[in-house]
Amino acid sequence: MTKDQTKDQTKEPAVALRAATRSYGTVRALDGIDLTVRRGETVALLGRNGAGKSTAVSLLLGLDEPDGGRVELFGGTPEQAVASGRVGAMLQEGRATPRVTVREVVSFVARTYPSPMPVAEALALAGLTDFAERRVGRLSGGQAQRVRFAIALVGNPELIVLDEPTTALDVEARQEFWEAMRGYARRGNTVLFSTHYLEEADAYADRIVVLDAGRIVADGTGEDLKRAAGGNLVSLDLAGSPTEWLATLPGVVSVEIRGDRARLRTEDSDATVRALAARDAIRSLEVTRASLNDAFLTLSHRTRERLEPAR
Ligand code: ATP
């Protein structure tokens, strides 16, 4: 049976974490994660430092085991999926031997897989055709990153897992990298990547999963996240008037005062604006959509509040 037939005959998701936990000493790096990634999806794991992203990636690749719960790739164990070449990974560390050429290193890795893609194709997908004969030690950081991408791709995997793939790349190299990743995803493959960069998650993923303190605090599109974090921002000039009452207005979730200007995050901007109008307090009023950045900060704060109740 060919790999493609296997792919069609099974309906299991590419990735399934079920109540997965992993602790290191007293640190609960993953605290009961349920996550399903369907085949063909591109999903971003977004979170601050220490949120649990790398731990999740390690469990998915079978590099580490959960203390509780289950981890499945294509309905089997991560070890089975990795051994059969269905998963490619690009981890944070690792630089190939400096003296060999790009083509040599990718060819070497290709030979370790049961049904690799042609080396030239992997090089083209990773944007390395022009650097194929260059020694790995002579590459720029961005080019070296693409070699790691080619290595992850050349086994012709159905799922690719990328742990912070664009760290330390400049804007142009980042864009080139994501174009390459898109080319791979367009073939119907599944991509799971971790990142600190909200814009990347929003631009390149079908779905964003926000991790914080080992838990999933949001799961959806960028738009869903903005809604979940509490809709809009209303800002107005205070002109020296008192501010305590602003927090009691309908819909208002939080109040931030900067100089003479107040910034209200609200779940119901219509109600907030009506209440402001009733108090004749509409000076230089502005209503804007919360940014993804605002949403991320709000969602992460909520977890912290939950974990650290007021004393
Ligand atoms: P970053 O964005 O900084 O890479 P992350 O979201 O990938 O962070 P993890 O590396 O998964 O986070 O770490 C989650 C938590 O588990 C952190 O508090 C970290 O210090 C802890 N941790 C991870 N690996 C180990 C380990 N091998 N031993 C002890 N603690 C660990």
Coordinates of C-alpha atoms and ligand atoms in Angstrom, one line a residue:
M1 CA 0.0 0.0 0.0
T2 CA 1.3 3.4 -0.9
K3 CA 1.5 6.3 1.6
D4 CA -1.2 8.2 -0.3
Q5 CA -3.6 5.3 0.0
T6 CA -3.0 5.1 3.7
K7 CA -3.6 8.9 3.9
D8 CA -7.0 8.5 2.2
Q9 CA -8.2 5.5 4.1
T10 CA -7.7 6.8 7.6
K11 CA -9.7 9.6 9.0
E12 CA -7.7 10.2 12.2
P13 CA -6.5 13.8 12.7
A14 CA -2.9 14.6 12.0
V15 CA -2.3 15.6 15.7
A16 CA -4.3 14.8 18.8
L17 CA -3.2 15.7 22.3
R18 CA -5.7 14.4 24.9
A19 CA -5.5 15.7 28.4
A20 CA -1.7 15.8 28.0
T21 CA 0.3 16.9 31.0
R22 CA 4.0 17.2 31.5
S23 CA 5.7 18.5 34.6
Y24 CA 9.4 19.2 35.3
G25 CA 9.8 19.1 39.1
T26 CA 7.2 21.6 40.4
V27 CA 6.7 23.3 37.0
R28 CA 3.6 22.1 35.1
A29 CA 4.9 22.8 31.6
L30 CA 1.7 21.3 30.1
D31 CA -1.4 21.2 32.3
G32 CA -4.0 19.0 30.6
I33 CA -3.9 20.1 26.9
D34 CA -6.6 18.9 24.5
L35 CA -5.6 19.8 20.9
T36 CA -6.7 18.3 17.6
V37 CA -5.2 19.4 14.3
R38 CA -7.0 18.2 11.2
R39 CA -5.1 17.1 8.1
G40 CA -4.3 20.0 5.8
E41 CA -4.5 22.6 8.5
T42 CA -1.8 25.1 9.3
V43 CA -1.9 25.8 13.1
A44 CA 0.2 28.3 15.1
L45 CA 1.1 27.6 18.7
L46 CA 1.5 31.0 20.2
G47 CA 2.7 31.9 23.7
R48 CA 5.1 33.8 25.8
N49 CA 8.4 32.5 27.0
G50 CA 7.8 29.4 29.1
A51 CA 4.2 28.9 28.0
G52 CA 4.8 25.3 27.1
K53 CA 5.2 25.4 23.3
S54 CA 8.5 23.5 23.1
T55 CA 7.2 21.0 25.5
A56 CA 4.2 20.4 23.4
V57 CA 6.4 20.0 20.3
S58 CA 8.7 17.5 22.1
L59 CA 5.7 15.4 23.0
L60 CA 4.4 15.5 19.5
L61 CA 7.7 14.3 18.1
G62 CA 8.1 11.5 20.7
L63 CA 11.2 13.2 22.0
D64 CA 9.6 13.3 25.4
E65 CA 6.6 11.5 27.0
P66 CA 3.6 13.0 28.8
D67 CA 3.1 12.2 32.5
G68 CA -0.6 11.9 31.8
G69 CA -3.0 11.8 28.9
R70 CA -2.2 10.7 25.3
V71 CA -0.4 12.0 22.2
E72 CA -1.3 10.6 18.8
L73 CA -0.2 11.4 15.3
F74 CA -2.3 10.0 12.5
G75 CA -4.0 7.7 15.1
G76 CA -0.7 6.1 16.1
T77 CA 2.2 6.9 18.4
P78 CA 4.6 9.7 17.5
E79 CA 7.4 7.1 17.2
Q80 CA 5.4 5.2 14.6
A81 CA 4.7 8.4 12.6
V82 CA 8.3 9.6 12.8
A83 CA 9.7 6.2 11.8
S84 CA 7.5 5.9 8.8
G85 CA 8.5 9.3 7.5
R86 CA 5.1 10.9 8.0
V87 CA 6.5 13.7 10.2
G88 CA 9.2 16.2 9.5
A89 CA 10.6 18.5 12.2
M90 CA 12.5 21.7 12.4
L91 CA 13.7 22.2 16.0
Q92 CA 15.4 25.3 17.5
E93 CA 18.9 23.9 17.7
G94 CA 21.1 22.1 15.3
R95 CA 23.5 23.1 12.6
A96 CA 24.6 20.7 9.9
T97 CA 28.3 19.8 9.4
P98 CA 30.0 23.0 8.0
R99 CA 32.2 21.4 5.3
V100 CA 29.6 19.6 3.3
T101 CA 27.5 21.3 0.6
V102 CA 23.8 22.0 0.9
R103 CA 22.9 19.4 -1.7
E104 CA 25.1 16.8 0.1
V105 CA 23.5 17.3 3.5
V106 CA 20.0 17.2 2.1
S107 CA 20.8 14.1 0.0
F108 CA 22.2 12.4 3.0
V109 CA 19.1 13.0 5.0
A110 CA 16.9 11.9 2.1
R111 CA 18.5 8.5 2.0
T112 CA 17.4 7.9 5.6
Y113 CA 13.7 8.0 4.6
P114 CA 11.6 5.3 3.0
S115 CA 10.0 7.5 0.3
P116 CA 11.8 10.8 0.1
M117 CA 11.0 13.5 -2.4
P118 CA 13.6 14.2 -5.0
V119 CA 16.4 16.3 -3.5
A120 CA 16.1 19.0 -6.2
E121 CA 12.4 19.4 -5.2
A122 CA 13.2 19.8 -1.5
L123 CA 15.9 22.4 -2.4
A124 CA 13.4 24.3 -4.7
L125 CA 10.7 24.2 -2.1
A126 CA 13.1 25.6 0.5
G127 CA 14.4 28.3 -1.9
L128 CA 17.9 26.7 -2.0
T129 CA 18.4 25.9 -5.6
D130 CA 20.9 28.7 -6.1
F131 CA 22.9 27.7 -3.0
A132 CA 22.9 23.9 -3.6
E133 CA 26.7 23.7 -4.1
R134 CA 27.6 26.1 -1.3
R135 CA 29.2 24.7 1.9
V136 CA 26.9 24.8 4.9
G137 CA 29.4 26.7 6.9
R138 CA 29.4 29.6 4.5
L139 CA 25.6 30.3 4.6
S140 CA 23.9 33.2 6.3
G141 CA 21.6 32.6 9.2
G142 CA 18.6 32.8 7.0
Q143 CA 20.0 30.4 4.4
A144 CA 21.1 27.9 7.1
Q145 CA 17.5 28.1 8.4
R146 CA 16.3 27.1 5.0
V147 CA 18.6 24.1 5.0
R148 CA 17.0 22.9 8.2
F149 CA 13.6 23.4 6.4
A150 CA 14.8 21.4 3.4
I151 CA 16.0 18.6 5.8
A152 CA 12.5 18.6 7.5
L153 CA 10.8 18.4 4.1
V154 CA 12.9 15.9 2.2
G155 CA 11.3 12.8 3.8
N156 CA 8.1 13.9 2.1
P157 CA 6.2 14.1 5.3
E158 CA 2.5 14.8 5.6
L159 CA 3.0 16.7 8.8
I160 CA 5.7 19.2 9.5
V161 CA 6.4 20.6 13.0
L162 CA 8.4 23.8 13.3
D163 CA 9.6 25.1 16.7
E164 CA 10.0 28.9 16.4
P165 CA 11.3 28.6 12.8
T166 CA 11.9 32.3 12.2
T167 CA 13.7 33.3 15.3
A168 CA 16.7 35.4 14.5
L169 CA 15.7 35.9 10.8
D170 CA 15.4 39.4 9.4
V171 CA 12.1 40.5 7.8
E172 CA 13.0 39.5 4.3
A173 CA 14.3 36.1 5.3
R174 CA 11.2 35.6 7.4
Q175 CA 8.9 36.3 4.4
E176 CA 10.9 34.0 2.2
F177 CA 10.7 31.3 4.8
W178 CA 6.9 31.6 5.1
E179 CA 6.5 31.5 1.3
A180 CA 8.4 28.3 1.2
M181 CA 6.2 26.9 4.1
R182 CA 3.1 27.9 2.2
G183 CA 4.2 26.0 -0.9
Y184 CA 4.4 22.9 1.2
A185 CA 1.1 23.5 2.9
R186 CA -0.6 24.1 -0.4
R187 CA 0.1 20.5 -1.3
G188 CA -2.5 19.4 1.3
N189 CA 0.0 18.9 4.1
T190 CA -0.4 19.8 7.7
V191 CA 1.8 22.3 9.5
L192 CA 2.1 23.0 13.2
F193 CA 4.5 25.8 14.2
S194 CA 5.3 27.6 17.4
T195 CA 6.0 31.3 17.5
H196 CA 6.2 34.4 19.6
Y197 CA 5.2 36.6 16.7
L198 CA 1.5 37.4 16.6
E199 CA 1.7 38.8 13.1
E200 CA 3.2 35.5 11.8
A201 CA 0.5 33.5 13.5
D202 CA -2.2 35.7 12.1
A203 CA -0.7 35.9 8.6
Y204 CA 0.3 32.3 8.0
A205 CA -1.9 30.0 10.2
D206 CA -5.5 29.0 9.5
R207 CA -5.9 28.7 13.3
I208 CA -4.1 30.1 16.3
V209 CA -3.8 28.2 19.6
V210 CA -2.7 30.4 22.5
L211 CA -0.8 28.6 25.3
D212 CA -0.2 30.2 28.6
A213 CA 1.2 28.6 31.7
G214 CA 0.8 25.2 30.2
R215 CA -2.9 25.6 29.2
I216 CA -4.7 26.5 26.1
V217 CA -6.3 29.9 26.7
A218 CA -7.7 30.5 23.2
D219 CA -8.2 28.6 20.0
G220 CA -9.4 30.1 16.8
T221 CA -8.7 32.6 14.0
G222 CA -7.1 36.0 14.7
E223 CA -10.6 37.4 14.5
D224 CA -12.0 34.9 17.0
L225 CA -9.2 35.8 19.4
K226 CA -9.9 39.5 19.2
R227 CA -13.6 38.8 20.0
A228 CA -12.7 36.5 22.8
A229 CA -10.5 39.1 24.4
G230 CA -13.3 41.6 24.5
G231 CA -14.0 43.4 21.2
N232 CA -13.2 47.1 20.9
L233 CA -11.3 50.0 22.3
V234 CA -13.0 53.3 23.1
S235 CA -10.7 56.2 23.8
L236 CA -11.6 59.7 24.8
D237 CA -10.1 62.9 26.2
L238 CA -10.7 63.4 29.9
A239 CA -9.9 67.1 30.2
G240 CA -9.0 66.7 33.8
S241 CA -12.2 65.1 34.9
P242 CA -12.2 62.2 37.5
T243 CA -11.7 58.7 36.1
E244 CA -13.1 56.2 38.7
W245 CA -16.5 56.0 37.1
L246 CA -15.2 54.9 33.7
A247 CA -14.7 51.3 35.0
T248 CA -18.3 51.1 36.0
L249 CA -19.6 51.8 32.5
P250 CA -21.5 49.0 30.7
G251 CA -19.3 46.7 28.7
V252 CA -16.0 48.0 30.0
V253 CA -13.5 45.4 30.9
S254 CA -10.4 47.5 31.6
V255 CA -9.4 51.2 31.8
E256 CA -6.0 52.6 31.0
I257 CA -5.2 56.3 31.5
R258 CA -2.4 57.9 29.5
G259 CA -2.0 61.6 30.3
D260 CA -5.3 63.2 29.4
R261 CA -6.6 60.3 27.5
A262 CA -8.5 57.2 28.6
R263 CA -8.5 53.9 26.8
L264 CA -11.4 51.6 27.6
R265 CA -11.5 48.0 26.5
T266 CA -15.1 47.1 26.1
E267 CA -17.2 44.0 25.2
D268 CA -20.0 46.2 24.1
S269 CA -18.8 49.5 22.5
D270 CA -22.3 50.6 21.6
A271 CA -23.4 50.5 25.3
T272 CA -20.2 52.1 26.4
V273 CA -20.5 55.0 24.0
R274 CA -24.2 55.5 24.8
A275 CA -23.4 55.7 28.6
L276 CA -20.6 58.2 27.8
A277 CA -23.0 60.3 25.7
A278 CA -25.5 60.3 28.6
R279 CA -22.9 61.8 30.8
D280 CA -21.9 64.3 28.1
A281 CA -18.4 62.8 28.2
I282 CA -17.7 62.4 24.5
R283 CA -14.6 64.4 23.8
S284 CA -12.4 63.4 20.8
L285 CA -14.1 60.0 21.0
E286 CA -12.6 57.2 19.0
V287 CA -13.7 53.5 18.6
T288 CA -11.2 51.0 17.2
R289 CA -11.0 47.2 16.9
A290 CA -8.7 45.7 19.5
S291 CA -5.5 44.5 17.8
L292 CA -4.4 40.9 18.0
N293 CA -1.6 42.1 20.3
D294 CA -4.2 43.5 22.7
A295 CA -6.1 40.3 22.5
F296 CA -3.1 38.2 23.2
L297 CA -2.1 40.3 26.3
T298 CA -5.7 40.2 27.6
L299 CA -6.0 36.5 27.2
S300 CA -2.6 35.9 28.8
H301 CA -3.5 38.2 31.7
R302 CA -6.7 36.3 32.3
T303 CA -4.7 33.1 32.9
R304 CA -2.4 34.8 35.3
E305 CA -5.3 36.1 37.3
R306 CA -6.8 32.6 37.4
L307 CA -3.5 31.1 38.6
E308 CA -2.6 33.9 41.0
P309 CA -5.9 34.8 42.8
A310 CA -5.8 38.1 44.6
R311 CA -4.6 37.7 48.2
Ligands
ATP1 P1 10.1 29.7 24.9 O1 9.2 30.6 24.1 O2 10.9 30.5 25.9 O3 10.8 28.7 24.0 P2 8.1 27.6 25.6 O4 6.7 28.1 25.4 O5 8.6 26.8 24.5 O6 9.1 28.9 25.9 P3 8.8 25.4 27.3 O7 10.2 25.4 26.8 O8 7.8 24.4 26.8 O9 8.1 26.9 27.0 O10 8.8 25.5 28.9 C1 7.6 25.4 29.7 C2 8.0 25.4 31.1 O11 8.7 24.2 31.5 C3 9.0 26.5 31.5 O12 8.7 27.0 32.8 C4 10.3 25.8 31.5 O13 11.3 26.5 32.4 C5 10.0 24.4 32.0 N1 10.9 23.4 31.4 C6 10.9 23.0 30.1 N2 11.8 22.0 29.9 C7 12.3 21.8 31.1 C8 13.3 20.8 31.6 N3 13.9 20.0 30.8 N4 13.6 20.9 32.9 C9 13.0 21.7 33.7 N5 12.1 22.6 33.4 C10 11.7 22.7 32.1

